[in-house]
Amino acid sequence: MTGYASEPVPTVQFGGREDVLDLGWGHPHPAALPVRQWAEAGRAAMDRYGPAALTYGHSAGPGPLIEWLRHRLGQCDALIPRPDQVFVTAGASHGLDLVSALLCRPGDTVLVDSPTYHLALRVLADREVGLRAAPVDGEGIDPDATGDLIGRVHREGGRVPMVYLVPTFNNPSGRSLSAARRAALVAVARRAGTVLVEDDTYRELAYDGPAPPSLFSLDDSGPVARIGSFAKTVAPGLRLGWVTGSAELVRALRLRGSVDSGGGVNHTTALAMAEFARAGGYERHLSGIRDRYRAQRDALIGAVRRELPDVGYDPPAGGWFLWLCLPQPRGGTALLPHAEAHGMSYLPGTPFFVTGAGHRFLRLSFSLFGPELLAEAVRRLAAAYRSDAFQRDPAAGPDG
Amino acid sequence: MTGYASEPVPTVQFGGREDVLDLGWGHPHPAALPVRQWAEAGRAAMDRYGPAALTYGHSAGPGPLIEWLRHRLGQCDALIPRPDQVFVTAGASHGLDLVSALLCRPGDTVLVDSPTYHLALRVLADREVGLRAAPVDGEGIDPDATGDLIGRVHREGGRVPMVYLVPTFNNPSGRSLSAARRAALVAVARRAGTVLVEDDTYRELAYDGPAPPSLFSLDDSGPVARIGSFAKTVAPGLRLGWVTGSAELVRALRLRGSVDSGGGVNHTTALAMAEFARAGGYERHLSGIRDRYRAQRDALIGAVRRELPDVGYDPPAGGWFLWLCLPQPRGGTALLPHAEAHGMSYLPGTPFFVTGAGHRFLRLSFSLFGPELLAEAVRRLAAAYRSDAFQRDPAAGPDG
């Protein structure tokens, strides 16, 4: 074999820049990735299942992983799905791609929360739908106003097949929707005949007590399709996740041509995950990374409190992100080049809105770096914020 | 961990029936699956790449696998693609799903070869396109007539964004398109502005000398998107394959929302494959399974020659399938219940045509069973064929 000497295509997504602490990436800390344990899990799957681990799999995903997922969801959520309500995906993005492909036709209107996961907007844009912001207020998505908006679209002859949101430890805001709003939103979806596509990627990264019950747990009969993932809990490179939804939805996913032809979408990896999870392996690993990410969250919040006392935020009870709001009239978009000149980076707020809003915000990820580097990144951010160059930058004005 | 006691969802796709030798499944022989070597490859990838093997990957697939693929395609095909012409997929079905999603809009006309891979028709149906048979004659797809048909659709205001075919060791017929037709077809596609989606899944399973050069190798500038797979050469459960196409096509694949968000589509498995392939491992494994499948092909053909001397077929020079044509007026569709009553099964010809044709044909897969079971299956098929029940079956008449 030849060719390793020159590698014109990189190996990984992360393009780390020398001398820049980039808090823009929602990527795991390298030490949180279970390198040794995953090698063991792969070997164990080969030992246990033999050739069955390598041949075409069941279209919904292999039974052993589905059984374990049901068990686990009974621990970290309020409802154990039935076996025919679970579909194993090739990651949350693939789950959203599949579910939205089933639900949407070109020209439909899809409502999205604000702010929300920016790359989900890209997945939905591939459906050639019109993206509109669901109404929000200070507590997040507003169920009654969302129902009214769906009604208006219907009266204009449009379809609203789905509403996308991350109601638990939202990316980017870190916030969770209240129990009352969850119940009201599910009722609105049921009445309107729309599907809440609940991105539940961060449920297991709960640092201050259990995550709230999922929207899916409030009604498993059709109005909610919940997307889960092993990307944050085990490893993103595995491309493994799941969907829980009505049996009808799962049946339709199984019948997609590519799913049926391929024998499921990630069979061998799914069986390795069943081995990784066996005998408490998943819970032990999760406990360790929860402690790590909690410490990183606390370090980031502590540094922001010290270094940027006039910047607003809600301390996130889970997930990977701290969402900062700069004091008027300064904004995260305008600050970015100054921050990079000071050796740190982040994502500005605008990609997380379909409305063009978000200029005052910035998203800091506390997943990739340990406490000391996070504190150093905030020192650099604060220096950029206080710098004459930023304070005098005309782009940093009211619309900056 | 609990829940393994009851497994309401099966582990694998294959639903083997007691006492029925089912030659309907295009699945690998269990002994051809590299169980021990794959466990080693997974461990080697963890050793070599550490956390980089588990984090978000490059959107086109990891560099080390792309470099190896280029090297390998230089050996088994007539052109080494450039690095920016390769995209790693989650299997051939996923590749077809992605490429067709890029190329097609609902209502387009997609042309397909006849007979052709039946589950590809399901993937394409998910695009909500109109499927039409490209003109064929005794040598396969007819380039000039196909060009004429595309012209007619264009004149009627329609779009023909792609033509799907398996030109090399076709599933189900086992036949390969001639060099002259390959060149003519690529010229037709170039002139018509349509893309030949070349399913090249069976290239490496060549039993009587090298496979013909791919359509992609004849023109890498745009008119061909070639879909490759590790399903037949290594293991289908891995869900790993690739696409080679123009740099523009690969860039568009990389920018799909789900691909960009997920960091490639099967990163960890792709790096394990790069380790599996290292130091000649792929070639050694391939050489062994080629010998196995060649012996199985020869056993199946020998049994058909002995037991069903009046049945027509072209001996396949590669792939996994023998395509039989029963003498008039008998047909594979009518024979199926009789064959199953005699303890064997297969796929009848009709699913492989969009035209409703194919009643006289049947597809026997020689991949899953060894020589003795293949011979026994043909004995059962011949007994069913000669049985009074079949010969007197009114459904076995001219239209049967």
Short mmCIF file of C-alpha atoms in Angstrom, two decimals, chain A:
data_model
loop_
_atom_site.label_atom_id
_atom_site.label_comp_id
_atom_site.label_asym_id
_atom_site.label_seq_id
_atom_site.Cartn_x
_atom_site.Cartn_y
_atom_site.Cartn_z
CA MET A 1 0.00 0.00 0.00
CA THR A 2 1.20 3.45 -0.93
CA GLY A 3 -0.05 6.97 -0.75
CA TYR A 4 0.14 7.82 2.94
CA ALA A 5 3.15 10.04 2.34
CA SER A 6 0.98 12.73 0.74
CA GLU A 7 -2.47 13.34 2.17
CA PRO A 8 -4.18 16.00 0.10
CA VAL A 9 -7.51 15.32 1.85
CA PRO A 10 -7.46 15.85 5.62
CA THR A 11 -8.49 13.17 8.08
CA VAL A 12 -10.88 15.13 10.31
CA GLN A 13 -13.30 18.04 10.11
CA PHE A 14 -11.65 20.22 12.74
CA GLY A 15 -9.24 22.68 11.19
CA GLY A 16 -7.45 23.93 14.26
CA ARG A 17 -5.53 27.16 13.72
CA GLU A 18 -2.20 27.72 15.37
CA ASP A 19 -2.37 30.23 18.21
CA VAL A 20 -6.17 30.58 18.00
CA LEU A 21 -8.33 29.04 20.74
CA ASP A 22 -11.39 28.33 18.62
CA LEU A 23 -14.54 27.99 20.74
CA GLY A 24 -16.59 27.86 17.57
CA TRP A 25 -16.44 24.08 17.21
CA GLY A 26 -19.03 21.94 18.96
CA HIS A 27 -16.59 19.05 19.09
CA PRO A 28 -15.75 16.68 21.94
CA HIS A 29 -12.67 16.97 24.10
CA PRO A 30 -10.20 14.40 22.78
CA ALA A 31 -9.83 12.88 26.24
CA ALA A 32 -13.61 12.31 26.37
CA LEU A 33 -13.46 9.93 23.40
CA PRO A 34 -13.33 6.26 24.48
CA VAL A 35 -10.53 5.13 22.17
CA ARG A 36 -9.51 1.99 24.03
CA GLN A 37 -13.06 1.00 24.98
CA TRP A 38 -14.29 1.37 21.41
CA ALA A 39 -11.58 -0.96 20.10
CA GLU A 40 -12.74 -3.45 22.75
CA ALA A 41 -16.40 -3.02 21.80
CA GLY A 42 -15.65 -3.68 18.14
CA ARG A 43 -13.77 -6.84 19.00
CA ALA A 44 -16.54 -7.97 21.36
CA ALA A 45 -19.17 -7.51 18.63
CA MET A 46 -17.11 -9.68 16.27
CA ASP A 47 -16.73 -12.30 19.00
CA ARG A 48 -20.40 -12.37 19.94
CA TYR A 49 -22.09 -12.08 16.55
CA GLY A 50 -19.42 -13.37 14.15
CA PRO A 51 -20.44 -12.98 10.48
CA ALA A 52 -23.86 -11.64 11.56
CA ALA A 53 -22.03 -8.49 12.71
CA LEU A 54 -20.79 -7.86 9.17
CA THR A 55 -23.68 -8.85 6.92
CA TYR A 56 -26.80 -6.88 5.97
CA GLY A 57 -28.62 -5.76 9.09
CA HIS A 58 -32.24 -5.33 10.05
CA SER A 59 -33.73 -2.23 8.43
CA ALA A 60 -34.74 -0.63 11.76
CA GLY A 61 -31.35 -1.37 13.28
CA PRO A 62 -30.20 -4.49 15.11
CA GLY A 63 -32.41 -5.82 17.87
CA PRO A 64 -29.74 -5.83 20.60
CA LEU A 65 -29.11 -2.07 20.27
CA ILE A 66 -32.81 -1.27 20.06
CA GLU A 67 -33.45 -3.25 23.25
CA TRP A 68 -30.65 -1.44 25.06
CA LEU A 69 -31.85 1.95 23.80
CA ARG A 70 -35.33 1.26 25.18
CA HIS A 71 -33.81 0.36 28.51
CA ARG A 72 -31.68 3.49 28.56
CA LEU A 73 -34.52 5.81 27.52
CA GLY A 74 -36.45 4.40 30.45
CA GLN A 75 -33.70 5.80 32.66
CA CYS A 76 -33.01 9.20 31.08
CA ASP A 77 -36.52 10.03 29.84
CA ALA A 78 -40.11 9.58 30.97
CA LEU A 79 -41.23 6.93 28.47
CA ILE A 80 -39.88 3.61 27.20
CA PRO A 81 -40.68 3.45 23.48
CA ARG A 82 -42.08 0.24 22.07
CA PRO A 83 -39.68 -1.76 19.89
CA ASP A 84 -41.54 -0.70 16.75
CA GLN A 85 -41.13 2.97 17.71
CA VAL A 86 -37.30 2.95 17.45
CA PHE A 87 -35.20 3.37 14.30
CA VAL A 88 -31.39 3.40 14.37
CA THR A 89 -29.87 6.18 12.24
CA ALA A 90 -26.41 7.07 10.96
CA GLY A 91 -26.29 10.03 13.37
CA ALA A 92 -28.64 12.88 14.27
CA SER A 93 -28.00 14.75 11.01
CA HIS A 94 -28.89 11.67 9.04
CA GLY A 95 -31.97 11.23 11.25
CA LEU A 96 -33.10 14.77 10.47
CA ASP A 97 -32.34 14.22 6.79
CA LEU A 98 -34.46 11.05 6.68
CA VAL A 99 -37.36 12.34 8.78
CA SER A 100 -37.56 15.64 6.89
CA ALA A 101 -37.37 13.77 3.56
CA LEU A 102 -40.38 11.71 4.63
CA LEU A 103 -42.42 14.63 5.91
CA CYS A 104 -41.63 17.49 3.53
CA ARG A 105 -42.25 18.34 -0.09
CA PRO A 106 -40.54 21.19 -1.94
CA GLY A 107 -42.37 24.44 -1.26
CA ASP A 108 -43.68 23.42 2.17
CA THR A 109 -43.25 25.74 5.12
CA VAL A 110 -41.08 24.43 7.95
CA LEU A 111 -41.05 26.31 11.24
CA VAL A 112 -37.89 26.47 13.32
CA ASP A 113 -37.08 27.70 16.80
CA SER A 114 -34.88 30.80 17.31
CA PRO A 115 -32.03 30.55 17.98
CA THR A 116 -31.52 26.99 16.77
CA TYR A 117 -28.83 24.60 15.50
CA HIS A 118 -27.46 26.32 12.42
CA LEU A 119 -26.49 23.21 10.45
CA ALA A 120 -29.99 21.76 10.88
CA LEU A 121 -31.12 24.75 8.84
CA ARG A 122 -28.79 23.53 6.07
CA VAL A 123 -30.25 20.02 6.21
CA LEU A 124 -33.76 21.48 5.96
CA ALA A 125 -32.74 23.80 3.13
CA ASP A 126 -31.82 20.69 1.12
CA ARG A 127 -35.54 19.82 1.24
CA GLU A 128 -36.27 23.02 -0.72
CA VAL A 129 -38.79 24.14 1.88
CA GLY A 130 -39.45 27.65 3.08
CA LEU A 131 -37.95 28.12 6.55
CA ARG A 132 -39.85 30.46 8.87
CA ALA A 133 -39.19 31.37 12.47
CA ALA A 134 -41.75 30.04 14.92
CA PRO A 135 -42.83 32.84 17.30
CA VAL A 136 -40.68 33.05 20.42
CA ASP A 137 -40.65 35.16 23.57
CA GLY A 138 -38.37 35.32 26.60
CA GLU A 139 -39.23 31.73 27.54
CA GLY A 140 -38.58 30.23 24.11
CA ILE A 141 -40.99 28.99 21.48
CA ASP A 142 -44.56 30.25 22.06
CA PRO A 143 -47.04 27.38 21.54
CA ASP A 144 -50.20 29.43 21.03
CA ALA A 145 -48.57 31.87 18.63
CA THR A 146 -47.00 28.94 16.78
CA GLY A 147 -50.43 27.35 16.43
CA ASP A 148 -51.77 30.62 15.11
CA LEU A 149 -48.96 30.86 12.55
CA ILE A 150 -49.58 27.29 11.36
CA GLY A 151 -53.27 28.15 11.01
CA ARG A 152 -52.41 31.21 8.90
CA VAL A 153 -50.18 29.15 6.58
CA HIS A 154 -52.94 26.56 6.24
CA ARG A 155 -55.53 29.23 5.39
CA GLU A 156 -53.17 30.50 2.70
CA GLY A 157 -53.13 26.99 1.20
CA GLY A 158 -49.70 26.05 2.51
CA ARG A 159 -48.52 22.95 4.35
CA VAL A 160 -46.55 22.96 7.62
CA PRO A 161 -45.37 19.36 7.89
CA MET A 162 -42.89 19.93 10.71
CA VAL A 163 -41.48 22.23 13.38
CA TYR A 164 -37.79 21.77 14.22
CA LEU A 165 -36.50 22.55 17.70
CA VAL A 166 -33.91 21.55 20.31
CA PRO A 167 -36.06 21.90 23.42
CA THR A 168 -33.55 20.41 25.86
CA PHE A 169 -30.17 22.14 26.45
CA ASN A 170 -30.66 23.98 23.16
CA ASN A 171 -27.83 24.53 20.75
CA PRO A 172 -26.85 27.39 20.94
CA SER A 173 -28.68 28.88 23.93
CA GLY A 174 -28.35 26.02 26.42
CA ARG A 175 -31.91 26.62 27.55
CA SER A 176 -34.71 24.09 28.01
CA LEU A 177 -38.38 24.63 27.33
CA SER A 178 -40.65 24.61 30.40
CA ALA A 179 -42.92 21.68 31.17
CA ALA A 180 -46.02 23.81 30.55
CA ARG A 181 -44.78 24.93 27.13
CA ARG A 182 -43.83 21.36 26.20
CA ALA A 183 -47.34 20.14 26.92
CA ALA A 184 -48.94 23.07 25.12
CA LEU A 185 -46.69 22.67 22.09
CA VAL A 186 -47.49 18.97 21.73
CA ALA A 187 -51.20 19.77 21.95
CA VAL A 188 -50.80 22.41 19.24
CA ALA A 189 -48.96 19.95 16.97
CA ARG A 190 -51.62 17.28 17.51
CA ARG A 191 -54.41 19.70 16.61
CA ALA A 192 -52.56 21.13 13.61
CA GLY A 193 -51.47 17.76 12.22
CA THR A 194 -47.84 18.86 12.18
CA VAL A 195 -44.86 16.92 13.52
CA LEU A 196 -42.54 18.35 16.16
CA VAL A 197 -39.08 17.17 15.15
CA GLU A 198 -37.38 17.17 18.53
CA ASP A 199 -33.60 17.25 18.35
CA ASP A 200 -32.73 15.58 21.64
CA THR A 201 -28.97 15.38 21.11
CA TYR A 202 -27.98 16.84 24.48
CA ARG A 203 -30.37 15.02 26.87
CA GLU A 204 -27.63 12.90 28.42
CA LEU A 205 -25.33 15.87 29.06
CA ALA A 206 -27.32 17.11 32.06
CA TYR A 207 -25.08 18.66 34.71
CA ASP A 208 -27.50 19.85 37.42
CA GLY A 209 -30.03 17.04 37.66
CA PRO A 210 -32.13 15.11 35.16
CA ALA A 211 -33.15 16.56 31.81
CA PRO A 212 -36.84 17.37 31.40
CA PRO A 213 -39.09 14.70 29.86
CA SER A 214 -38.95 14.75 26.09
CA LEU A 215 -41.76 16.00 23.88
CA PHE A 216 -41.93 12.44 22.57
CA SER A 217 -42.66 11.14 26.06
CA LEU A 218 -45.73 13.40 26.21
CA ASP A 219 -47.30 11.84 23.10
CA ASP A 220 -45.79 8.89 21.27
CA SER A 221 -48.72 8.49 18.87
CA GLY A 222 -47.53 10.73 16.03
CA PRO A 223 -47.06 14.44 16.76
CA VAL A 224 -43.41 14.06 17.79
CA ALA A 225 -40.38 12.52 16.08
CA ARG A 226 -37.47 12.61 18.53
CA ILE A 227 -33.91 12.49 17.20
CA GLY A 228 -31.18 11.09 19.44
CA SER A 229 -27.47 10.62 18.94
CA PHE A 230 -24.36 8.94 20.28
CA ALA A 231 -22.23 11.81 18.95
CA LYS A 232 -22.03 13.71 22.24
CA THR A 233 -22.17 10.75 24.60
CA VAL A 234 -19.77 8.35 22.88
CA ALA A 235 -18.23 9.61 19.62
CA PRO A 236 -19.35 11.64 16.60
CA GLY A 237 -17.17 9.75 14.10
CA LEU A 238 -19.30 6.63 14.61
CA ARG A 239 -22.28 8.29 12.87
CA LEU A 240 -24.80 6.53 15.07
CA GLY A 241 -28.06 7.81 16.47
CA TRP A 242 -31.73 6.95 16.57
CA VAL A 243 -35.23 8.23 16.05
CA THR A 244 -38.22 7.48 18.25
CA GLY A 245 -41.61 8.15 16.75
CA SER A 246 -44.92 6.54 15.93
CA ALA A 247 -44.84 2.99 14.60
CA GLU A 248 -46.11 4.43 11.31
CA LEU A 249 -43.14 6.80 11.07
CA VAL A 250 -40.67 4.02 11.88
CA ARG A 251 -42.27 1.76 9.29
CA ALA A 252 -41.97 4.52 6.67
CA LEU A 253 -38.31 5.06 7.57
CA ARG A 254 -37.64 1.33 7.21
CA LEU A 255 -39.22 1.37 3.76
CA ARG A 256 -37.04 4.17 2.38
CA GLY A 257 -35.26 2.66 -0.61
CA SER A 258 -31.75 3.34 0.64
CA VAL A 259 -32.52 1.92 4.09
CA ASP A 260 -34.11 -1.27 2.80
CA SER A 261 -31.43 -1.80 0.16
CA GLY A 262 -28.59 -1.24 2.61
CA GLY A 263 -29.90 -3.48 5.39
CA GLY A 264 -30.16 -0.69 7.94
CA VAL A 265 -27.87 2.29 7.89
CA ASN A 266 -24.99 1.45 10.25
CA HIS A 267 -25.31 -2.19 11.27
CA THR A 268 -21.79 -3.17 12.35
CA THR A 269 -21.29 0.02 14.35
CA ALA A 270 -24.71 -0.44 15.98
CA LEU A 271 -23.74 -3.91 17.22
CA ALA A 272 -20.42 -2.57 18.51
CA MET A 273 -22.42 0.06 20.42
CA ALA A 274 -24.57 -2.68 21.95
CA GLU A 275 -21.32 -4.23 23.20
CA PHE A 276 -19.97 -0.88 24.39
CA ALA A 277 -23.15 -0.45 26.40
CA ARG A 278 -23.19 -3.97 27.81
CA ALA A 279 -22.74 -4.37 31.58
CA GLY A 280 -22.96 -0.66 32.31
CA GLY A 281 -20.15 0.46 30.00
CA TYR A 282 -22.18 3.32 28.56
CA GLU A 283 -23.24 4.64 31.98
CA ARG A 284 -19.66 4.50 33.32
CA HIS A 285 -18.34 6.38 30.30
CA LEU A 286 -21.17 8.91 30.43
CA SER A 287 -20.59 9.60 34.10
CA GLY A 288 -16.96 10.44 33.40
CA ILE A 289 -17.61 12.78 30.51
CA ARG A 290 -20.48 14.48 32.37
CA ASP A 291 -18.06 15.36 35.14
CA ARG A 292 -15.56 16.61 32.57
CA TYR A 293 -18.03 18.79 30.69
CA ARG A 294 -19.60 20.09 33.91
CA ALA A 295 -16.16 21.25 35.05
CA GLN A 296 -15.53 22.85 31.68
CA ARG A 297 -18.89 24.62 31.79
CA ASP A 298 -18.16 25.92 35.28
CA ALA A 299 -14.71 27.12 34.23
CA LEU A 300 -16.12 28.97 31.24
CA ILE A 301 -18.91 30.60 33.22
CA GLY A 302 -16.47 31.56 35.98
CA ALA A 303 -14.13 33.17 33.48
CA VAL A 304 -16.93 35.10 31.80
CA ARG A 305 -18.17 36.32 35.20
CA ARG A 306 -14.67 37.55 36.06
CA GLU A 307 -13.59 38.93 32.71
CA LEU A 308 -16.82 40.12 31.10
CA PRO A 309 -19.04 41.18 34.02
CA ASP A 310 -21.44 43.24 31.89
CA VAL A 311 -22.20 40.45 29.37
CA GLY A 312 -25.54 38.64 29.68
CA TYR A 313 -26.16 34.87 29.67
CA ASP A 314 -28.30 32.12 31.18
CA PRO A 315 -26.11 29.47 32.81
CA PRO A 316 -26.80 26.28 30.82
CA ALA A 317 -27.86 23.22 32.86
CA GLY A 318 -26.62 20.89 30.12
CA GLY A 319 -25.21 20.63 26.63
CA TRP A 320 -22.03 22.12 25.24
CA PHE A 321 -22.67 25.84 24.78
CA LEU A 322 -22.70 29.21 26.50
CA TRP A 323 -24.71 31.86 24.67
CA LEU A 324 -23.57 35.39 25.39
CA CYS A 325 -25.42 38.63 24.71
CA LEU A 326 -23.20 41.70 24.48
CA PRO A 327 -24.42 44.97 25.98
CA GLN A 328 -26.00 47.43 23.55
CA PRO A 329 -24.89 48.53 21.05
CA ARG A 330 -22.05 46.03 20.71
CA GLY A 331 -22.47 42.74 18.86
CA GLY A 332 -20.87 39.34 18.48
CA THR A 333 -20.60 39.66 14.72
CA ALA A 334 -18.58 42.86 14.95
CA LEU A 335 -16.40 41.54 17.77
CA LEU A 336 -15.31 38.40 15.90
CA PRO A 337 -12.38 39.82 13.87
CA HIS A 338 -11.09 41.54 17.00
CA ALA A 339 -11.34 38.30 18.99
CA GLU A 340 -9.44 36.43 16.29
CA ALA A 341 -6.77 39.13 16.31
CA HIS A 342 -6.47 38.44 20.04
CA GLY A 343 -6.11 34.68 19.49
CA MET A 344 -9.56 33.24 20.10
CA SER A 345 -12.65 32.54 18.01
CA TYR A 346 -16.33 31.58 18.33
CA LEU A 347 -19.50 31.50 16.27
CA PRO A 348 -21.43 34.77 16.04
CA GLY A 349 -25.18 34.63 16.67
CA THR A 350 -26.57 35.24 13.20
CA PRO A 351 -26.28 31.72 11.69
CA PHE A 352 -28.62 30.47 14.44
CA PHE A 353 -31.56 32.58 13.23
CA VAL A 354 -33.49 32.40 9.97
CA THR A 355 -34.65 35.98 10.52
CA GLY A 356 -31.33 37.77 10.14
CA ALA A 357 -31.36 38.52 13.87
CA GLY A 358 -28.69 37.55 16.36
CA HIS A 359 -26.00 40.20 15.82
CA ARG A 360 -25.64 40.86 19.53
CA PHE A 361 -25.01 37.19 20.39
CA LEU A 362 -22.09 34.83 20.32
CA ARG A 363 -21.84 31.10 21.00
CA LEU A 364 -18.95 29.74 23.03
CA SER A 365 -18.49 25.98 23.01
CA PHE A 366 -17.00 24.57 26.21
CA SER A 367 -16.71 21.02 24.82
CA LEU A 368 -13.33 20.98 23.08
CA PHE A 369 -11.00 22.60 25.64
CA GLY A 370 -10.20 21.99 29.28
CA PRO A 371 -10.74 24.57 32.06
CA GLU A 372 -7.40 26.38 31.71
CA LEU A 373 -7.65 26.92 27.97
CA LEU A 374 -11.27 28.01 28.32
CA ALA A 375 -10.23 30.62 30.89
CA GLU A 376 -7.41 31.79 28.61
CA ALA A 377 -9.83 32.04 25.68
CA VAL A 378 -12.14 34.26 27.73
CA ARG A 379 -9.20 36.46 28.79
CA ARG A 380 -8.42 36.94 25.09
CA LEU A 381 -12.08 37.61 24.31
CA ALA A 382 -12.27 40.19 27.09
CA ALA A 383 -9.08 41.88 25.89
CA ALA A 384 -10.57 42.10 22.40
CA TYR A 385 -13.83 43.45 23.81
CA ARG A 386 -12.06 46.16 25.82
CA SER A 387 -9.62 47.04 23.05
CA ASP A 388 -9.65 50.51 21.57
CA ALA A 389 -9.81 48.94 18.13
CA PHE A 390 -13.16 47.29 18.92
CA GLN A 391 -14.63 50.11 20.96
CA ARG A 392 -13.84 52.54 18.12
CA ASP A 393 -14.79 50.13 15.31
CA PRO A 394 -17.63 51.73 13.34
CA ALA A 395 -18.90 48.22 12.51
CA ALA A 396 -19.48 47.74 16.26
CA GLY A 397 -22.27 50.28 16.36
CA PRO A 398 -25.96 49.68 16.95
CA ASP A 399 -26.30 47.43 13.90
CA GLY A 400 -22.94 45.76 14.36
#
